[in-house]
Phi, psi and omega in degrees: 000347176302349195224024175227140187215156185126137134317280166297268175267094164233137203271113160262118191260166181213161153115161180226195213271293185270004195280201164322292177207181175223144173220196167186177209216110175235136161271105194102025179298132161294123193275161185089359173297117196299073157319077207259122157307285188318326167256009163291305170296354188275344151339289210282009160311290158354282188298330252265141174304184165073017175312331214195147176269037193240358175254195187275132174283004184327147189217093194249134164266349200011080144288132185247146169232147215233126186249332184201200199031356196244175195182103197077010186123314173270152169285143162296314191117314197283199167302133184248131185241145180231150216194122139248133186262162172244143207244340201236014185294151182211068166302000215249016157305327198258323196312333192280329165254038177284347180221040207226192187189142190224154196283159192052002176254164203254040159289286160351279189286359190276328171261014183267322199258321176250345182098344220165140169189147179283120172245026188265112192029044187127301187083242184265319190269022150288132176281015158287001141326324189274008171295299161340282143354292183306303182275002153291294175342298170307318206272340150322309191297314194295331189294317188284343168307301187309004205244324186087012180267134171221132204245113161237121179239128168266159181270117211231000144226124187241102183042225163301355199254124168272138170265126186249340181292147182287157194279306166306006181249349192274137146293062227259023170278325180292338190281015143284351211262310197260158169298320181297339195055051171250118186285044168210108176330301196308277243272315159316327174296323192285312186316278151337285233278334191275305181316307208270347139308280189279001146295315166317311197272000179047043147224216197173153238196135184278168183196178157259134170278138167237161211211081180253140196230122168240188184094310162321110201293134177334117156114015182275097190128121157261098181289165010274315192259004175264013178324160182290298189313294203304309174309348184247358143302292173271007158285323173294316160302335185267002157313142171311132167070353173278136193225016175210149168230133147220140171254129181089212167269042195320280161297345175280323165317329184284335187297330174245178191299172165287338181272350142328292203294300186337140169257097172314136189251122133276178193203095180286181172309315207260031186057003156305121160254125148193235196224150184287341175238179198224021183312335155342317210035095166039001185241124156232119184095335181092028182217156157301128200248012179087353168304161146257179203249147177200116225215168207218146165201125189285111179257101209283159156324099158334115178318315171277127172219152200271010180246149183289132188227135194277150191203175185248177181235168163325335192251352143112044151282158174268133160220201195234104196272134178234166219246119210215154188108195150241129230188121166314134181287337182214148185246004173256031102324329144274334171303350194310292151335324209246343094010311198257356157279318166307331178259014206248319190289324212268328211254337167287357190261334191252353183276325202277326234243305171312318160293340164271342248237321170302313193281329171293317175285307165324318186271000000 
């Protein structure tokens, strides 16, 4: 059940770092949706490795192939399966650490817990998995275009260097234009320059993604435990290398009073509510107020580094791991993509979820 997400619109991915291919299989897609090819891949473009010389040189087309549900263009209603193969694997890359446990990596718990574990880049517990994800995501996107919802995410920290501007001052069509994907041109060069430094030095240094979404309509996140945030928490948690989720204002919200915080509810001339500050980031009550929504997520250092690290082997010996393969010095430049698919799956899921929940009342 681990590799299925969802209610409604829900997704099961499949597939490993070296095998044959990754996929994913979703179910409960609304039929009659306009299956625009050209922009799933260009999703998947996004994620795809070999970008820069600041990702991983692996050299994947992730070509996607569409196996079932679409016809003519359109969705069916049934299952849609989407299939990427994989092309650039160099498992023997790996060979050296077939009995080994490399610090920060799910080796360890992966044999501890099954017994067996793919040690060929990972295994199930690559982030080449989110090639999947992405292309469920795109196909998220397309429903929610028609919705007027629209979902963007940047690069808004790289180690110390912060993007300080309010989002709203931003131009976030630019963090498509650099590779680091930051929509402030300047402070993106410094980015890029740091990254590609500490590639040199063959380690490798963490950063945030941030995510604003608008468009989104009232009433969306079922409580008590099904909130809109938490669900977008734990999609977001569950990305590779993610090691924090906050919404609104989060940790920074305990420094003011209530009479700070509180988001004033309005009412313009044409009868619109909505509120003069947004610290909520659009969720209250765990449901959506039509504000926009907007959250940071955190990405620890890529685990694989090019220096020798002290370790244990399967027989619980000491040894010395050393760092070999190809592997991003910072991973949140790809991630982007992959923040704004996860949430795209999360907010079509509760919308689809709102419609029966409606439909219910009626009946």
């Amino acid at each position: 059940m681990g590799s299925i997400y969802g209610k409604i619109f829900q997704i099961s991915t499949f597939g490993e770092s070296h095998g044959a291919a990754v996929g994913v299989v979703v179910t409960g897609c609304p039929a009659g949706v306009d299956f625009d090819m050209e922009f799933i891949q260009s999703e998947l473009d996004r994620r795809k490795p070999g970008q820069s010389r600041i990702t991983t040189q692996r050299k994947e087309a992730d070509s996607v192939e569409v196996v079932s549900g679409v016809f003519e263009g359109k969705t069916t209603g049934t299952p849609i399966a989407m299939l990427v193969w994989n092309g650039d694997q160099r498992s023997k890359d790996y060979s050296h650490i077939a009995d080994q446990f490399r610090p920060s990596h799910a080796d360890f718990t992966y044999q501890e817990k099954y017994g067996v574990r793919d040690y060929r880049g990972g295994g199930r517990s690559s982030a080449r998995e989110t090639v999947a994800r992405v292309a469920a995501g795109a196909l998220a996107k397309l429903v929610l275009k028609q919705l007027g919802v629209k979902i963007t995410a940047y690069v808004s920290q790289v180690g110390t260097l912060k993007l300080t501007t309010p989002v709203e001052q931003l131009d976030l069509a630019v963090a498509e234009t650099n590779a680091v994907r930051c929509p402030d041109t300047t402070l993106a060069e410094e980015m890029f320059t740091y990254i590609d430094d500490i590639r040199k030095q063959g380690d490798s240094v963490g950063g945030v993604v941030s995510a604003y979404i608008t468009g989104c309509p009232v009433g969306l996140g079922e409580p008590v435990f099904d909130k809109l945030h938490a669900e977008l928490g734990k999609a977001m948690l569950s990305i590779n290398a993610v090691k924090g989720f906050e919404y609104g204002s989060g940790f920074d919200g305990v420094e003011l009073r209530g009479s700070q915080h509180n988001d004033i509810i309005v009412k313009d001339e044409a009868g619109k509510v909505s509120t003069v500050t947004n610290h909520s980031g659009g969720i209250q009550g765990g449901i959506s107020n039509g504000e926009p929504i907007y959250f940071r997520v955190g990405f620890k250092p890529v685990a694989t580094i090019m220096q020798d690290q002290d370790s244990l082997n399967n027989s619980g010996e000491k040894i010395v791991v050393s760092g070999k393969g190809r592997h991003d010095p910072c991973v949140v430049p790809r991630a982007v993509p992959i923040v704004e698919a996860m949430s795209a799956i999360v907010l079509l899921d509760f919308y689809l979820r709102n419609r029966l929940t409606k439909l219910a009342d009626v009946l």
